[in-house]
mmCIF file of C-alpha atoms in Angstrom:
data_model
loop_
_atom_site.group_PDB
_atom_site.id
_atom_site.type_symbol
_atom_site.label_atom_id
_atom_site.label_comp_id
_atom_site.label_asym_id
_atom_site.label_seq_id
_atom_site.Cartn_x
_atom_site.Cartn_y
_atom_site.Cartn_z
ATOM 1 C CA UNK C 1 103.750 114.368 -78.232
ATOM 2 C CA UNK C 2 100.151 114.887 -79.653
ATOM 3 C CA UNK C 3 97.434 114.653 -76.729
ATOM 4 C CA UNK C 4 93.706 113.908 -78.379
ATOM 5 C CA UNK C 5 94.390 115.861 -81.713
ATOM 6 C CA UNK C 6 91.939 116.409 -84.257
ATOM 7 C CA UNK C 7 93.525 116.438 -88.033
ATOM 8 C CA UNK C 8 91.138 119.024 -88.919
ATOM 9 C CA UNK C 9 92.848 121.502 -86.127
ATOM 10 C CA UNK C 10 96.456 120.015 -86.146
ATOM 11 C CA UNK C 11 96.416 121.829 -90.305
ATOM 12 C CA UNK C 12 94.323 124.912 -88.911
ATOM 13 C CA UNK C 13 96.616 128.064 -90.369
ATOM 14 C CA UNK C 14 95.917 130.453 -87.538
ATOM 15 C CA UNK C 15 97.892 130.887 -84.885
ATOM 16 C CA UNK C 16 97.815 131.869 -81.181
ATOM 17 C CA UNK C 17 100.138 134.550 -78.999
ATOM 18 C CA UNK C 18 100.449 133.630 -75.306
ATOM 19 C CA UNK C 19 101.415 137.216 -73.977
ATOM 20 C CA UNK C 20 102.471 136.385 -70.153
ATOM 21 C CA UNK C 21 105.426 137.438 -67.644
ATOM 22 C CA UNK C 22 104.993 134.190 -66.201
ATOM 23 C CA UNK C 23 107.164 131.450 -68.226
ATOM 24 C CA UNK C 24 105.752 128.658 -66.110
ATOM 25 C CA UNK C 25 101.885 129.997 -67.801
ATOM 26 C CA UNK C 26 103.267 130.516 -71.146
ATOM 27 C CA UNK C 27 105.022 127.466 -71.405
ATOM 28 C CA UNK C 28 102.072 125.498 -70.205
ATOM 29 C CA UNK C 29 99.717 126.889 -72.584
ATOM 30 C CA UNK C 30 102.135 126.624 -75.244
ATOM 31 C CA UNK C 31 102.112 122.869 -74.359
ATOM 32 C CA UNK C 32 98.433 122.780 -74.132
ATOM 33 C CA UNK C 33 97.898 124.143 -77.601
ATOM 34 C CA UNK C 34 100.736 123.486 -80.290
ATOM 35 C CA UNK C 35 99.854 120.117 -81.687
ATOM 36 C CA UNK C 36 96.245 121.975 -82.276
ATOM 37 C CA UNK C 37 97.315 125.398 -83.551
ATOM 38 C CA UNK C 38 100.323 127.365 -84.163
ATOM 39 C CA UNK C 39 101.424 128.736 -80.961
ATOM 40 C CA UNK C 40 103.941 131.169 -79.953
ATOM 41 C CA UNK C 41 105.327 132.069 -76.149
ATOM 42 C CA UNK C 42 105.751 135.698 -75.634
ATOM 43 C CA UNK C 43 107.542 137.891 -72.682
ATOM 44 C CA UNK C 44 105.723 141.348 -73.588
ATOM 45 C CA UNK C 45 103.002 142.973 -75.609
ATOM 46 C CA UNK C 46 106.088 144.809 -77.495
ATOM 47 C CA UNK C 47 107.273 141.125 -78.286
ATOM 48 C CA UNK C 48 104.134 140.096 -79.903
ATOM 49 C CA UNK C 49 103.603 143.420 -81.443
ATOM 50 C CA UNK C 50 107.407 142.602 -83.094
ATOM 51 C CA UNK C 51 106.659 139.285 -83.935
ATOM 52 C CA UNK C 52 103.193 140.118 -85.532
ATOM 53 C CA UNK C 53 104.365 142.510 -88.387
ATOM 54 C CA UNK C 54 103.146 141.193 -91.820
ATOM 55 C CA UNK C 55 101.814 137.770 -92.086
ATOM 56 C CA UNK C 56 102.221 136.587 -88.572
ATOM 57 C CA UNK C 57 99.658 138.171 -87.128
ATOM 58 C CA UNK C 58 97.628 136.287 -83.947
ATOM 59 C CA UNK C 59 93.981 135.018 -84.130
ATOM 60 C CA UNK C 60 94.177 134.516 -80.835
ATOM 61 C CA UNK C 61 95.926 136.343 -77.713
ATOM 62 C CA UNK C 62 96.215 134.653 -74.237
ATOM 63 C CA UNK C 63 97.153 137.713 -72.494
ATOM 64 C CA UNK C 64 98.456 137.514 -68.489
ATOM 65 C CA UNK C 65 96.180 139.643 -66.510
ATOM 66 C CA UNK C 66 99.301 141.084 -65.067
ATOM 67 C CA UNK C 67 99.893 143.132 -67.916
ATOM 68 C CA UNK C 68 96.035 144.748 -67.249
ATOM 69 C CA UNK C 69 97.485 145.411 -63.750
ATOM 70 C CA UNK C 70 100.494 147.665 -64.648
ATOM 71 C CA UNK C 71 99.061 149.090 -68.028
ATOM 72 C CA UNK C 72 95.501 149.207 -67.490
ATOM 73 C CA UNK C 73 92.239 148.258 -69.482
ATOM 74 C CA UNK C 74 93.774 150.753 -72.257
ATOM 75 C CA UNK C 75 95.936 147.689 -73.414
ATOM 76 C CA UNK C 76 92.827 145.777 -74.849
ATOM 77 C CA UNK C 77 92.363 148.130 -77.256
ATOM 78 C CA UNK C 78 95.971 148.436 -78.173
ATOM 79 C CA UNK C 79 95.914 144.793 -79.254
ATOM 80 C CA UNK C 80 92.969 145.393 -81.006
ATOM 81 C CA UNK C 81 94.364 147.877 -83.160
ATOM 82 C CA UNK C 82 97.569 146.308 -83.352
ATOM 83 C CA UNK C 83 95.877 142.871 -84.889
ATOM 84 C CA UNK C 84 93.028 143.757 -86.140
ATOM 85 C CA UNK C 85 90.476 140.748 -85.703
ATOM 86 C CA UNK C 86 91.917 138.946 -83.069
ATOM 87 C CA UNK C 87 89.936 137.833 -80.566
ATOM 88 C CA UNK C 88 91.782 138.388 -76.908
ATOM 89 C CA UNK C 89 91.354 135.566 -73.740
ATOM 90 C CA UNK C 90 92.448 136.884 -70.306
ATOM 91 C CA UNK C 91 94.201 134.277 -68.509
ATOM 92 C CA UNK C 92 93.974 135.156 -64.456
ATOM 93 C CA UNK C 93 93.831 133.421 -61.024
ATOM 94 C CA UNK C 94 90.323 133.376 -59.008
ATOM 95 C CA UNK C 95 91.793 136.551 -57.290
ATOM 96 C CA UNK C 96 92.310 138.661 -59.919
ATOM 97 C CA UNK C 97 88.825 138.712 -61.735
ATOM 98 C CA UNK C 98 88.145 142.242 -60.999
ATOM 99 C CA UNK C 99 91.074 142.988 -63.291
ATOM 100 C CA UNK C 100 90.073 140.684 -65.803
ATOM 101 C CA UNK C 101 86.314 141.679 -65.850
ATOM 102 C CA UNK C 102 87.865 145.502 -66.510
ATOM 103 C CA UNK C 103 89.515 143.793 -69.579
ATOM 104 C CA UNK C 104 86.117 142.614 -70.648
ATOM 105 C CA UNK C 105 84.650 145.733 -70.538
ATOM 106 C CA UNK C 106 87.587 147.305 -72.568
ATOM 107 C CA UNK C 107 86.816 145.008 -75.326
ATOM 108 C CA UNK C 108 88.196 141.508 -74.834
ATOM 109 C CA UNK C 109 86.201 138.345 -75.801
ATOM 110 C CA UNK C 110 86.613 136.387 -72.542
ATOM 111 C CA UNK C 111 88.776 134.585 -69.904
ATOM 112 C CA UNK C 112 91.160 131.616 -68.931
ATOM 113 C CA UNK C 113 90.737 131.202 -65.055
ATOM 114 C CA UNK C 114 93.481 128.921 -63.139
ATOM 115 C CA UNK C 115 93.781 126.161 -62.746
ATOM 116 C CA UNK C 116 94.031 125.642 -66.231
ATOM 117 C CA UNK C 117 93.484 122.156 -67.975
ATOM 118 C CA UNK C 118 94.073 120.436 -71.271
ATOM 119 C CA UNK C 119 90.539 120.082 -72.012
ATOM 120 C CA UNK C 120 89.097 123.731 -70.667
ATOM 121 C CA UNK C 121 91.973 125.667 -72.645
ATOM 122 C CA UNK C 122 91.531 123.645 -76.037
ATOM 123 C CA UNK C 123 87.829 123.997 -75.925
ATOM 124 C CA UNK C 124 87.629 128.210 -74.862
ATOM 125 C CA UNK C 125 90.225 128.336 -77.499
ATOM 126 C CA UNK C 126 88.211 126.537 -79.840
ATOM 127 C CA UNK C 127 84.646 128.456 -79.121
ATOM 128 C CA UNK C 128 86.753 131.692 -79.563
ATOM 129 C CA UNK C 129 87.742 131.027 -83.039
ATOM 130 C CA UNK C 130 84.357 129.120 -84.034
ATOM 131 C CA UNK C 131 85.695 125.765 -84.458
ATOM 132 C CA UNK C 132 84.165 122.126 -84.951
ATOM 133 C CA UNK C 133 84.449 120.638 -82.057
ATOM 134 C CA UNK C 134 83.830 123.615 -79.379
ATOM 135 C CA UNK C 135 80.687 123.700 -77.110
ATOM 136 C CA UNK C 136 77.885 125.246 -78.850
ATOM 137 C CA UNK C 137 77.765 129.116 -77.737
ATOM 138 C CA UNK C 138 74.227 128.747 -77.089
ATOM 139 C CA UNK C 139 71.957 125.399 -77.086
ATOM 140 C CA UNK C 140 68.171 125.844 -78.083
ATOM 141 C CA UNK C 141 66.125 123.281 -77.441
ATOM 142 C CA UNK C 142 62.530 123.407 -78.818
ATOM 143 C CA UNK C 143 59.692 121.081 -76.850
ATOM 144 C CA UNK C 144 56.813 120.223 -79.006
#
C-alpha cells in the first residue's frame, strides 16, 4: 500500500537503516518509509554494520536512543566511521531527550521524538537527505 507517494522519491536509490531493539518502532518506521525509500529493519548496530558492507551502505540511520543508553554517545561516531556520509536521526520518547541531546553533541544530525507520524517522519527524513519536497531548513523573507 503506497500512502501520498511522490514518483520522484518512490525511484530515490538511497536507502535508510532503522537500528532499534524495539520491533514495534522498527516496524512502524519501516511502514512509514518503504514506498518512499529503501528501508531496512535492524535488531543491532552489528546488524547494520553486517548488512552495510559494500554497496549497501545507509544514507540514513534511525537509531533507538536505547542503544545511546547502554553504549554511550561513543556510538555516533562509530556509525560515522562505519558509513561514512550518513546522516544519523535519534528516534526517542519525550523522556529520554537528555540521551538524545548527548547524541547530538557526539555528532548526529537530529531527532525523531514519539509519537511518531506519517507526515513528521517522511518530512525529517526528507530535510535530512535534502529532498524536494522537505520544509525549507531556513525561510528568509526580505520586506521592501
Amino acid at each position: 500500500m503506497q500512502i501520498g507517494v511522490e514518483t520522484s522519491k518512490a525511484v530515490d536509490q538511497r536507502r535508510v537503516f532503522v537500528i532499534d531493539e524495539d520491533e514495534i518502532t522498527r516496524a512502524a518506521l519501516q511502514f512509514m518509509l518503504h514506498d518512499e525509500i529503501e528501508t531496512h529493519e535492524l535488531a543491532s548496530p552489528e546488524e547494520a554494520y553486517e548488512k552495510g558492507i559494500g554497496w549497501l551502505k545507509p544514507d540514513v540511520v534511525l537509531l533507538g536512543v536505547s542503544f545511546l543508553q547502554q553504549r554511550g554517545a561513543a556510538l555516533i561516531g562509530e556509525l560515522l566511521t562505519r558509513f561514512q556520509g550518513v546522516r544519523i536521526l535519534i528516534v526517542c520518547d519525550k523522556s529520554q531527550e537528555a540521551t538524545a541531546v548527548d547524541g547530538l553533541k557526539a555528532g548526529a544530525h537530529g531527532a525523531l521524538v514519539k509519537p511518531l507520524t506519517l507526515e513528521a517522519v517522511r518530512k525529517k527524513v526528507d530535510t535530512i537527505l535534502g529532498r524536494d519536497g522537505a520544509a525549507p531548513l531556513v525561510q528568509l523573507s526580505l520586506l521592501a
